Short mmCIF file of C-alpha atoms and ligand atoms in Angstrom, two decimals:
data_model
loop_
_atom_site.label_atom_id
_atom_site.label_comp_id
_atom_site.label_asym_id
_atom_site.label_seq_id
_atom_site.Cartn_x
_atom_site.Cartn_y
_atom_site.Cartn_z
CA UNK A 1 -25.10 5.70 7.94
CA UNK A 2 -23.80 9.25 7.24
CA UNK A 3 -25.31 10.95 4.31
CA UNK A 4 -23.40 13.63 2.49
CA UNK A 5 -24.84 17.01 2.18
CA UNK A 6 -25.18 18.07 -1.62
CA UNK A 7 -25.43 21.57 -1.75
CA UNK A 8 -25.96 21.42 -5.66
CA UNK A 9 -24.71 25.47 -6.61
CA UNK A 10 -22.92 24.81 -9.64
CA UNK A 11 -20.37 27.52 -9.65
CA UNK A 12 -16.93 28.34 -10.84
CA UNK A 13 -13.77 28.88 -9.21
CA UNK A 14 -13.38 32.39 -9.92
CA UNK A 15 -9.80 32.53 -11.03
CA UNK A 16 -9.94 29.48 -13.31
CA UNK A 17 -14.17 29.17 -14.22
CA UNK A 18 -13.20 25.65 -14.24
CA UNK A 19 -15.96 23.68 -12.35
CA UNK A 20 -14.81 22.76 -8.81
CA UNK A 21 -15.94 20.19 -6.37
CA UNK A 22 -15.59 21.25 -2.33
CA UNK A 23 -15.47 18.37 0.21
CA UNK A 24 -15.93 19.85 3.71
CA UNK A 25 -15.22 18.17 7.17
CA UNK A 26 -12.85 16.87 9.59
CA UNK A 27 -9.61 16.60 7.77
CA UNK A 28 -6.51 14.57 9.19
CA UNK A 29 -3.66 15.45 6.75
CA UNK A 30 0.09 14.12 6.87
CA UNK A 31 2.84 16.32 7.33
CA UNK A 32 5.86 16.46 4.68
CA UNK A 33 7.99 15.30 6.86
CA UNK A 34 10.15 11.66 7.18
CA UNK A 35 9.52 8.31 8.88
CA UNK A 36 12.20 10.28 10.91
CA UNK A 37 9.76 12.63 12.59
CA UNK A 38 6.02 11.24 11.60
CA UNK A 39 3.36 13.79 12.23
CA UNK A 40 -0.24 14.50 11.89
CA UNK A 41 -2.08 17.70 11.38
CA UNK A 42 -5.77 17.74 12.28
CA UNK A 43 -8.14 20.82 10.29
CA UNK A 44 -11.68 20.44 12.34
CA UNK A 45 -13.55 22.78 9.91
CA UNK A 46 -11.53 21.23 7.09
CA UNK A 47 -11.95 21.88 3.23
CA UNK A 48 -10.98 20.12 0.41
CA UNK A 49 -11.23 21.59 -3.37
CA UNK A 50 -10.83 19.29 -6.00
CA UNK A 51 -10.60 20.25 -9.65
CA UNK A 52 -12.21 18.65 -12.30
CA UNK A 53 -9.44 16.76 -13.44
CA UNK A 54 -9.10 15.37 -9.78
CA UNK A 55 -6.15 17.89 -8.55
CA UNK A 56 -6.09 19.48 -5.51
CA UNK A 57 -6.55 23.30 -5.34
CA UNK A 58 -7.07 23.49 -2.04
CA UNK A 59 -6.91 22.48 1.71
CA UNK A 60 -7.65 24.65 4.75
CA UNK A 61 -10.67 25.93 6.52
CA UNK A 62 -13.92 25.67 5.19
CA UNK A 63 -14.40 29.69 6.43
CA UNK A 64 -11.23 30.80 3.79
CA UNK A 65 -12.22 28.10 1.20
CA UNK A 66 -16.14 30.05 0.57
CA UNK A 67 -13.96 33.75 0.17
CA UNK A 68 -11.78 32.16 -2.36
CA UNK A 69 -14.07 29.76 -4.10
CA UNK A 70 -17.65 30.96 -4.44
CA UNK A 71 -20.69 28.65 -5.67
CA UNK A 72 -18.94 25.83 -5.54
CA UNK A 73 -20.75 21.96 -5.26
CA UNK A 74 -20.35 21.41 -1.65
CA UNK A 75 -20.07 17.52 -0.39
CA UNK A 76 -20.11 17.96 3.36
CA UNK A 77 -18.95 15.15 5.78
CA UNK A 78 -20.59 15.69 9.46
CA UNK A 79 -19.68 13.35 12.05
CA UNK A 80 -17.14 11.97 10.21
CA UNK A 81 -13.49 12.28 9.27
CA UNK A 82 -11.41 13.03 5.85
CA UNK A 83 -8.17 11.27 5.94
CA UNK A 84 -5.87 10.90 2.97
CA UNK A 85 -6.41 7.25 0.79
CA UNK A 86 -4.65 4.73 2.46
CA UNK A 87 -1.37 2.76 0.78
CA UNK A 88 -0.09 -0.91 0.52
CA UNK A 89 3.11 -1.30 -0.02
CA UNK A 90 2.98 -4.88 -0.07
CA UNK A 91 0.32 -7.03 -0.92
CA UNK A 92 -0.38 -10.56 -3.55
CA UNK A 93 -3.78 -10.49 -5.52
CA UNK A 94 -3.78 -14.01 -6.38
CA UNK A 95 -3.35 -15.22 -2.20
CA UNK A 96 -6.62 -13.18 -1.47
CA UNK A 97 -8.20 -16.41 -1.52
CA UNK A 98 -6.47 -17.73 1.79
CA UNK A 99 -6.34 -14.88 3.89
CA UNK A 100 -6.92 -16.01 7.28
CA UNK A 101 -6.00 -19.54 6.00
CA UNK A 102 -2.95 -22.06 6.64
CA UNK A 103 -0.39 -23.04 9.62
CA UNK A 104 3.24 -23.31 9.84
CA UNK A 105 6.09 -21.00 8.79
CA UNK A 106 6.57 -19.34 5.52
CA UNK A 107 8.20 -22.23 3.47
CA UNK A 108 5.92 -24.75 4.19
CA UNK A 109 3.22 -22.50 3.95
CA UNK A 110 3.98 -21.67 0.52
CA UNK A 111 4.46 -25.02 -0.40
CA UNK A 112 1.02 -26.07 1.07
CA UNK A 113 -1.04 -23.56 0.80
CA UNK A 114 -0.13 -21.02 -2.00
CA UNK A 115 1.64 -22.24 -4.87
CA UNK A 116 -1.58 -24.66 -5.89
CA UNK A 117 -3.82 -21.30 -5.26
CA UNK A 118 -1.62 -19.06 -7.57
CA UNK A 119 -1.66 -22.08 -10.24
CA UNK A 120 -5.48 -21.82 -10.88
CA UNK A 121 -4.39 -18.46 -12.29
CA UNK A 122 -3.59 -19.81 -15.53
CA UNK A 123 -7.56 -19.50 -16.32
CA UNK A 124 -8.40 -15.99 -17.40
CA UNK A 125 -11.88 -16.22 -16.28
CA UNK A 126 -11.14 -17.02 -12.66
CA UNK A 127 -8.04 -14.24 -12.44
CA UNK A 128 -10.06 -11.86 -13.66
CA UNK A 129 -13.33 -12.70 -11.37
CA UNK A 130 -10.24 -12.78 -8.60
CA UNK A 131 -9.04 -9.17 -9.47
CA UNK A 132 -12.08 -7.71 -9.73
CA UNK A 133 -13.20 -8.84 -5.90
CA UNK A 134 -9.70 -8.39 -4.95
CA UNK A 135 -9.62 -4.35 -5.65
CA UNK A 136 -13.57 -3.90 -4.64
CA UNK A 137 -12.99 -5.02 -1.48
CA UNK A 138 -9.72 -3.07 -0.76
CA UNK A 139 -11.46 0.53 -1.89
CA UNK A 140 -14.20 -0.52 0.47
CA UNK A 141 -11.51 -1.10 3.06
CA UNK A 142 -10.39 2.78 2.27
CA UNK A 143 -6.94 1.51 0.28
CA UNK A 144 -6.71 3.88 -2.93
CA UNK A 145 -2.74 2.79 -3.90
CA UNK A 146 -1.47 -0.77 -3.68
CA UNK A 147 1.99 -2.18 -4.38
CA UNK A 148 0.53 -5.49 -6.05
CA UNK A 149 2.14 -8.90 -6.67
CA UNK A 150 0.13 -10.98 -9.54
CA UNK A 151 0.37 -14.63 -10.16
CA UNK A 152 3.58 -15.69 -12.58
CA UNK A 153 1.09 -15.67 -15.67
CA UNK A 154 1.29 -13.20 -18.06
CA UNK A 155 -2.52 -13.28 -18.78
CA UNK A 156 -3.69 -13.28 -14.93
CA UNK A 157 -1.33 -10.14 -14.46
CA UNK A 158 -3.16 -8.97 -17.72
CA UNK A 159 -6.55 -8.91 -16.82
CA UNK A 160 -5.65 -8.11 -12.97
CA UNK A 161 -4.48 -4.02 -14.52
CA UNK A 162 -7.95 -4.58 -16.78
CA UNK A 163 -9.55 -4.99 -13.35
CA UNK A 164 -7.53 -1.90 -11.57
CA UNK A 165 -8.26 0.09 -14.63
CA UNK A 166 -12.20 -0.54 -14.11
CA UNK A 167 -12.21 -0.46 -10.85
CA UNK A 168 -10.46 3.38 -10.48
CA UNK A 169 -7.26 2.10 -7.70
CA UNK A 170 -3.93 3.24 -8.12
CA UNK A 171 -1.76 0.49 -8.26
CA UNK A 172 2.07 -0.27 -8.95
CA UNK A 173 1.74 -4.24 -10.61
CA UNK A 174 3.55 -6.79 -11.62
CA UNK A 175 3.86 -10.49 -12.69
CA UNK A 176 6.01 -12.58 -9.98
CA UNK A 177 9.24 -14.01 -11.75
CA UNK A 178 10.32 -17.37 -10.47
CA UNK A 179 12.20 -19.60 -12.50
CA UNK A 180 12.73 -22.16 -10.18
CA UNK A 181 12.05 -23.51 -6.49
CA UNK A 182 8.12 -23.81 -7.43
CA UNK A 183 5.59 -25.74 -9.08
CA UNK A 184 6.89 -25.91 -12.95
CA UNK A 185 3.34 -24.56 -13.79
CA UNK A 186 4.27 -21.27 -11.59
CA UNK A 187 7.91 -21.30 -13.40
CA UNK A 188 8.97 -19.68 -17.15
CA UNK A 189 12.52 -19.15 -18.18
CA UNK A 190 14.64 -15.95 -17.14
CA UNK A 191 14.16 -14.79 -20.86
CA UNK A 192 10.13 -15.66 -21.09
CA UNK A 193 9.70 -13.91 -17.62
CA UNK A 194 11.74 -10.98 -18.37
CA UNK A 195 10.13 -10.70 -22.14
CA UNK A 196 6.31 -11.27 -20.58
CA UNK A 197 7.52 -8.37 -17.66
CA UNK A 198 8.51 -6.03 -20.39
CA UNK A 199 5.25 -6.92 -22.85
CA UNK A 200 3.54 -5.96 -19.89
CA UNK A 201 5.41 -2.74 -18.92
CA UNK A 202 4.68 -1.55 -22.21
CA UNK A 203 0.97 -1.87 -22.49
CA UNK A 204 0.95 -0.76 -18.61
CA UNK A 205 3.35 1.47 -17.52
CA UNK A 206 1.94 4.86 -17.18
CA UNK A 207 -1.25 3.83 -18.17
CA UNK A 208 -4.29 6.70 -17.60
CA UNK A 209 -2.71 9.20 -16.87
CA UNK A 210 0.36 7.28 -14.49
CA UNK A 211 -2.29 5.61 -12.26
CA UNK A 212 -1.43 2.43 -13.23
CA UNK A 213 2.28 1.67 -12.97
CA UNK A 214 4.58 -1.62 -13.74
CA UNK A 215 6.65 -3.25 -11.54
CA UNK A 216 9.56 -5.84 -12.00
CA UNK A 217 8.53 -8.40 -9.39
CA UNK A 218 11.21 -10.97 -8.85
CA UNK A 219 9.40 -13.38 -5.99
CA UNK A 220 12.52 -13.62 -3.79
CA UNK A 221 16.15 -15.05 -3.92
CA UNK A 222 14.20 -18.45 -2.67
CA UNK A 223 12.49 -18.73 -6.74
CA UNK A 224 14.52 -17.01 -8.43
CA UNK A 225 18.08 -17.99 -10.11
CA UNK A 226 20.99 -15.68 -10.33
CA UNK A 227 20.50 -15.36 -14.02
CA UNK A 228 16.96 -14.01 -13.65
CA UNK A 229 17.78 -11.49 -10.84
CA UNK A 230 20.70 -10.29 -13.00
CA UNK A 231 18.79 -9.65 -16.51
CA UNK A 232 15.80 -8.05 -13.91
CA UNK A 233 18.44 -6.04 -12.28
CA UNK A 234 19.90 -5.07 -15.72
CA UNK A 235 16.19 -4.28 -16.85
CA UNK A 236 15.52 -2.24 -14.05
CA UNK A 237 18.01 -0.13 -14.76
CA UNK A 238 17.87 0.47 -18.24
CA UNK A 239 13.87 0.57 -18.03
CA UNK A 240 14.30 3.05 -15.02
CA UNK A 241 11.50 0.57 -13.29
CA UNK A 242 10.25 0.06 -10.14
CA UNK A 243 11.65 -3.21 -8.06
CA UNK A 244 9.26 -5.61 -5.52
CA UNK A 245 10.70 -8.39 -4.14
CA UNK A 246 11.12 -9.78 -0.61
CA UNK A 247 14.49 -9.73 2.57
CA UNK A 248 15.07 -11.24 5.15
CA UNK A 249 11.38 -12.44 6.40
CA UNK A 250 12.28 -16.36 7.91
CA UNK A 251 14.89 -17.76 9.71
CA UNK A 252 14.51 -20.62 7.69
CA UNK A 253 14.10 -18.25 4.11
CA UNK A 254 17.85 -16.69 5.41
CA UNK A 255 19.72 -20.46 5.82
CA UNK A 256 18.14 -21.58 2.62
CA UNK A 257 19.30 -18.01 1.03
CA UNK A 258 22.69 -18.76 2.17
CA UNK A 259 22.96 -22.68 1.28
CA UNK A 260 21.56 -21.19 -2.62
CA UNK A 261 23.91 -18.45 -2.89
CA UNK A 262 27.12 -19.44 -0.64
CA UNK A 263 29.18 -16.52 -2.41
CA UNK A 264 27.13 -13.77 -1.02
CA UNK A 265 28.23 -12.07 1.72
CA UNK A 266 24.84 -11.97 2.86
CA UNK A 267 20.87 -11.93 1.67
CA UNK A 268 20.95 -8.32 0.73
CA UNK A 269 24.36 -9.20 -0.88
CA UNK A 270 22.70 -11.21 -3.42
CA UNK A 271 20.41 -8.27 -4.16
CA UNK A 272 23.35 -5.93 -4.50
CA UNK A 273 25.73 -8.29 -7.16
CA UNK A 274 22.39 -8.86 -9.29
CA UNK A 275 21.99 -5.03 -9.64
CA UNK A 276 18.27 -5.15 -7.90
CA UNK A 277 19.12 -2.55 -5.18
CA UNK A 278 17.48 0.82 -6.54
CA UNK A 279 15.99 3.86 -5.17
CA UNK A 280 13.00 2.51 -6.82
CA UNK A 281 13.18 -1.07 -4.89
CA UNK A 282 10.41 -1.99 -2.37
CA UNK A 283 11.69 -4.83 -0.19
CA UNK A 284 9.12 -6.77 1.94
CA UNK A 285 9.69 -7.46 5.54
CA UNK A 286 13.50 -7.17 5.86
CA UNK A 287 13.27 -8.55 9.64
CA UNK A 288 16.78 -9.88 10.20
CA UNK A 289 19.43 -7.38 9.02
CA UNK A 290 23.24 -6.72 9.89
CA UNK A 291 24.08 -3.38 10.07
CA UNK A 292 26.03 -3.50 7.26
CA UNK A 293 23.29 -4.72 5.33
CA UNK A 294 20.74 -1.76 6.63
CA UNK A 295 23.50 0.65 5.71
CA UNK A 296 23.78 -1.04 2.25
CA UNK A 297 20.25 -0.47 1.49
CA UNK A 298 20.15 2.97 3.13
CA UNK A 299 23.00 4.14 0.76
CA UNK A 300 20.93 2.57 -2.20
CA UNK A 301 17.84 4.66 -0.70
CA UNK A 302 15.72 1.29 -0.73
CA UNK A 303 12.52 1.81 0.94
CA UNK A 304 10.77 -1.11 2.70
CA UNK A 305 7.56 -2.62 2.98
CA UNK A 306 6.96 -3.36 7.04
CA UNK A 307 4.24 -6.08 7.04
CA UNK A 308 3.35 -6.58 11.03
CA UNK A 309 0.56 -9.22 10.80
CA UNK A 310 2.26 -11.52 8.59
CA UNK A 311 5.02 -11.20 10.37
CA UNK A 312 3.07 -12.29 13.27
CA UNK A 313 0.71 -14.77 11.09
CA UNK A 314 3.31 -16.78 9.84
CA UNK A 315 5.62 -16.57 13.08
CA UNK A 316 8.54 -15.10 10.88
CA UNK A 317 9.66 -12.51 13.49
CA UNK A 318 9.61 -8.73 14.65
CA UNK A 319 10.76 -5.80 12.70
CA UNK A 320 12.89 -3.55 14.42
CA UNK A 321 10.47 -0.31 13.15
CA UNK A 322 11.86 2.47 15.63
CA UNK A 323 15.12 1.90 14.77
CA UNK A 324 14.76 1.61 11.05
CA UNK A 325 12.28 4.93 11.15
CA UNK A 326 15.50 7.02 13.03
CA UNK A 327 17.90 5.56 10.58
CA UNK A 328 15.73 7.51 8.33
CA UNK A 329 14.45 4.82 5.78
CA UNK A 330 11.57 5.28 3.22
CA UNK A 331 8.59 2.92 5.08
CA UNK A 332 5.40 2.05 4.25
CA UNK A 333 2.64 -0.20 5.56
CA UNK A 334 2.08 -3.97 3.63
CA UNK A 335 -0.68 -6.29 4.29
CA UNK A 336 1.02 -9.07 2.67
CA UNK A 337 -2.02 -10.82 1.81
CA UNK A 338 -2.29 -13.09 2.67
CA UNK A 339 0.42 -13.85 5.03
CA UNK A 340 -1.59 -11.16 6.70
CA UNK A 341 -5.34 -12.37 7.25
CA UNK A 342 -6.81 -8.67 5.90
CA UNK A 343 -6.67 -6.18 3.33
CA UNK A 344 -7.50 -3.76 6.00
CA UNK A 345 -4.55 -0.60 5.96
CA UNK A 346 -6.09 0.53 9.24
CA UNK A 347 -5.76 -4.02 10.47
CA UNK A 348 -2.31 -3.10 9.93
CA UNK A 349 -1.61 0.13 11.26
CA UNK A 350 -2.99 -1.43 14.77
CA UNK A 351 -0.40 -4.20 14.01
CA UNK A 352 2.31 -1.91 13.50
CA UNK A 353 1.86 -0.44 16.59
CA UNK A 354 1.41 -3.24 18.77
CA UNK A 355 4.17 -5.19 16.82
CA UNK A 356 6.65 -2.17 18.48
CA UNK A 357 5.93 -2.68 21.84
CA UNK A 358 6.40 -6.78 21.01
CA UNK A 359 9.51 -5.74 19.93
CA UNK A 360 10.11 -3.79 23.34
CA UNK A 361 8.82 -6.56 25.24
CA UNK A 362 11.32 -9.09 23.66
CA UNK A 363 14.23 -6.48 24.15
CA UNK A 364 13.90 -5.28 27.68
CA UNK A 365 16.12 -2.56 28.25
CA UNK A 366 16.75 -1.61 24.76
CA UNK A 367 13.45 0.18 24.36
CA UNK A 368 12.62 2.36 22.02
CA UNK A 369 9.73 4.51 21.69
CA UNK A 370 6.83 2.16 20.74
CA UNK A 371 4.98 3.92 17.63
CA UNK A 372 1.84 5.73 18.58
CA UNK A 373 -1.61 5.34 16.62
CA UNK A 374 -0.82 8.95 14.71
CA UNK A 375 2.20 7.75 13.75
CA UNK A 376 0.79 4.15 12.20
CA UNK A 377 -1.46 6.69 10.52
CA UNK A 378 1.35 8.47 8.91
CA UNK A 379 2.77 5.26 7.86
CA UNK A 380 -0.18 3.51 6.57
CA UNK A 381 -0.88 7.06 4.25
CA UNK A 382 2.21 9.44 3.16
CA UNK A 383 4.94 6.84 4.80
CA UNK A 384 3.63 3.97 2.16
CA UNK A 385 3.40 6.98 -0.43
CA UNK A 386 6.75 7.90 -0.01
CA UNK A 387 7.97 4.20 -0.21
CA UNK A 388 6.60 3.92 -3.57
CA UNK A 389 8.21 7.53 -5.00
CA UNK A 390 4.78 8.66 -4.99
CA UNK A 391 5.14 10.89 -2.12
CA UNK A 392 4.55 14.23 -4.90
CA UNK A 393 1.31 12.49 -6.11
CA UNK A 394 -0.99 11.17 -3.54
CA UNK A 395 -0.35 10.70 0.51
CA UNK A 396 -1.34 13.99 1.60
CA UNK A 397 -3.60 16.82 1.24
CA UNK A 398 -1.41 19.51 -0.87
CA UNK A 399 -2.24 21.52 -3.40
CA UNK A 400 -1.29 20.15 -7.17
CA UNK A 401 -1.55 16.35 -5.20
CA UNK A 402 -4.42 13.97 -6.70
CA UNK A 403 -7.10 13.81 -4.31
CA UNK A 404 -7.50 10.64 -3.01
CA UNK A 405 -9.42 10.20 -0.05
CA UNK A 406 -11.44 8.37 2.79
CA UNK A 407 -13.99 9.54 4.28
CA UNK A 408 -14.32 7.52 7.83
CA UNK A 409 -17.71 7.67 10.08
CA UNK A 410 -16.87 8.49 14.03
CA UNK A 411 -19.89 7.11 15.02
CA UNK A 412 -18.92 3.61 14.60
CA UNK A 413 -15.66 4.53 16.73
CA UNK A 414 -16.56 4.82 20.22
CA UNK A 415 -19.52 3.93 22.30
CA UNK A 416 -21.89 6.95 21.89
CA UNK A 417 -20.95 8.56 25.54
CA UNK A 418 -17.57 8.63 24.95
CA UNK A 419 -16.06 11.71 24.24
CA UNK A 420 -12.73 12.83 22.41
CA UNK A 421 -10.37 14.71 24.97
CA UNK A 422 -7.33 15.22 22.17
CA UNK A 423 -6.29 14.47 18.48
CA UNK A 424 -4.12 12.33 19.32
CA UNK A 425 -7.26 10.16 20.92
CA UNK A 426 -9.09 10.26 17.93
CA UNK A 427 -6.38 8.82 15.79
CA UNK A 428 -5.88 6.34 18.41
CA UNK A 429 -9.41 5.36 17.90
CA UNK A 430 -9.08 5.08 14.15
CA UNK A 431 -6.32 3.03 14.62
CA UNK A 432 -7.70 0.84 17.63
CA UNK A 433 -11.71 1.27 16.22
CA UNK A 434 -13.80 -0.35 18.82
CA UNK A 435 -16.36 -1.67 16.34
CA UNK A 436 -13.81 -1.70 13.26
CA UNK A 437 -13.11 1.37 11.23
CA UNK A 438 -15.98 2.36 9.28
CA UNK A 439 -15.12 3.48 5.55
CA UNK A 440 -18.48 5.45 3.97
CA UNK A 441 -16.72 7.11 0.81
CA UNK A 442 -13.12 6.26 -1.23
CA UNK A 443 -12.30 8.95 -3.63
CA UNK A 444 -9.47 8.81 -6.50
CA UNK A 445 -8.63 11.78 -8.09
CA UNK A 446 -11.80 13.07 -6.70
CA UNK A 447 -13.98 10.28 -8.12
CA UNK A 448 -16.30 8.22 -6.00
CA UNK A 449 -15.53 4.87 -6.23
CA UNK A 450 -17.00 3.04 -2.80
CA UNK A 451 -20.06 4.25 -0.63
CA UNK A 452 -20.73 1.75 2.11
CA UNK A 453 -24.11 0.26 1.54
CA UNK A 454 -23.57 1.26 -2.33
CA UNK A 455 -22.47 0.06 -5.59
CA UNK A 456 -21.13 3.04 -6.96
CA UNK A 457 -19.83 1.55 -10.04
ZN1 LIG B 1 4.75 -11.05 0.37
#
């Protein structure tokens, strides 16, 4: 167990005398760069200054950070490593339940497994019990932004931004729309689920200070008629609100998509005519593209939520990351919970990677470079970030960003005689963890809200 060293001199920050909070350590921090060109850049005597309002005013060396900022609180990290708070793109609160749970392919698993789980959502008491678990455990898994899909009830999606509220994550959230293809207990009209999105969106949207944001969550084509999609699209737009849905995950998703909707040129076509192609969209998955369809959703600037161990979990296919990346599309990291079995962002960064060289293996000859640990990294922090248009807010250590952080034990990474040789080994041992990544602090806007073997809160 590391213990932070509090070095309680209560000082000021001697431009501003506003109190400041110094986090020292080593500091892996994103570069500003795209899914184009992921890199990492590693500060071994690293500093962090946090204001009180949870703002960064600084990142560097600990040496410049003690000229500029004298008698500050100092929360040192030793042994240990300061990476920024990782991101889900895509991930359902009300599956949490059957993570790890379930066979077959993604219709029948659905069917079977988690339409009757996202029914017992229509009691209050055991959504919000749900919610609450559901964003303790993801802080203590070092996840400080998720992209969120609630249950289709207005109340569970309710109490699940009471719970994110409490609980201190940044999330973007919304109630799933279906209005057909489902349980009738999981399906409202197009006007009750746009009116309950938008009675939502106004209680929610920007709440505390933007941490909690609304999103228009239309399940997928599959649940949701042409009417609904349209009115969301038109919402979207007028609303200037962020879009979740799902693309192109299941061979058998894409002939059912095309039997539904036989005057669509394609999937992403059906997107496109109902108006839900944004630059504010998040699209799960997206496995099984054209190229006219990846150019489609390029020109709408669409970013997409790559979910490798669901992919894998429910046999749906391989994403074609590399490619994707060089086109130059806004990607994040989603753990799909629970088509993928774990909330972990670091589970799925391993995934990622491995899930490019399945894609190699499968395409012999066409290889592309399979993405390294550092780059996962990038993808699972300022890539996911950037897929959600909060790339100026949180993803990276910058100055003006909100500080939200992990702070990661080494000793848990390695066998004790084993020694780091490179940067790039360390983040390869993040990423690969030998006994399982090992998160002992998660910070929003500079706020402790997880300390393993703690309750914080
Ligand atoms: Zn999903």
């Amino acid at each position: 167990m590391l213990l932070p060293i509090h070095l309680t001199l209560y000082v000021k920050n001697k431009k501003t005398m506003s109190v400041v909070r110094l986090y020292a350590g080593l500091i892996i921090n994103p570069l500003e760069t795209s899914s184009a060109a992921p890199h990492l850049d590693y500060i071994p005597d690293g500093c962090l200054i946090v204001d009180e309002h949870g703002t960064i005013q600084f990142v560097g060396t600990l040496t410049d950070a003690t000229m500029r900022f004298a008698e500050t609180q100092i929360q040192r990290f030793d042994n240990a490593v300061i990476l920024p708070g990782l991101v889900d793109t895509h991930v359902h609160l009300p599956q949490y339940q059957a993570a790890a749970v379930g066979t077959g392919e993604l219709l029948e698993w659905l069917n079977a497994y988690i339409f009757p789980l996202e029914a017992r959502f229509v009691d209050e008491q055991y959504a919000r019990v749900q919610a609450e678990r559901f964003f303790r455990d993801a802080l203590a898994v070092g996840t400080t932004t998720m992209s969120v899909y609630c249950s289709s009830h207005k109340i569970a999606t309710h109490v699940a931004f009471e719970a994110a509220l409490n609980a201190g994550v940044r999330v973007c959230m919304g109630k799933t729309m279906m209005d057909t293809g489902a349980p009738d207990t999981l399906l409202s009209t197009p006007v009750q689920n746009i009116q309950d999105s938008m009675e939502l969106a106004t209680r929610w949207h920007g709440a505390d200070g933007g941490r909690l944001q609304y999103t228009l969550t239309p399940r997928f084509a599959g649940s949701c008629s042409w009417k609904l999609m349209l009115e969301c699209g038109n919402v979207a737009k007028t609303e200037g609100l962020r879009v979740q849905t799902h693309l192109a995950e299941n061979p058998s998703e894409l002939a059912f998509i095309a039997e539904l909707f036989p005057h669509a040129a394609s999937y992403t076509d059906v997107y496109e005519q109902t108006g839900l192609l944004t630059e504010k969209t998040i699209l799960a998955h997206s496995i099984y593209l054209s190229g006219e369809e990846r150019s489609l959703l390029k020109e709408r600037n669409c970013a997409i939520a790559h979910c490798p161990c669901s992919n894998r979990f429910l046999q749906s296919g391989v994403m074609p990351l590399r490619s994707m990346m060089n086109q130059g599309f806004r990607i994040g990291l989603g753990s799909d919970v629970a088509g993928g079995f774990s909330l972990s962002m670091m589970n799925e960064a391993r995934e990622a990677a491995e899930s490019s060289k399945t894609w190699n293996i499968l395409h012999r000859g066409g290889e592309l470079p399979a993405l390294s640990a550092e780059e996962a990294l990038w993808l699972a922090t300022l890539g996911g970030a950037q897929a959600l248009g909060l790339g100026d807010t949180v993803g990276s250590f910058k100055v003006g960003k909100e500080a939200d952080f992990v702070v990661v034990g080494l000793d848990a990474l390695m066998p004790r005689d084993t020694v780091f040789h490179s940067y790039p080994n360390l983040a390869a041992r993040l990423v690969y963890g030998t006994a399982g990544m090992k998160v002992e602090h998660t910070f929003v806007r500079g706020k402790e809200l997880y300390r393993r073997g703690d309750s914080v809160r």
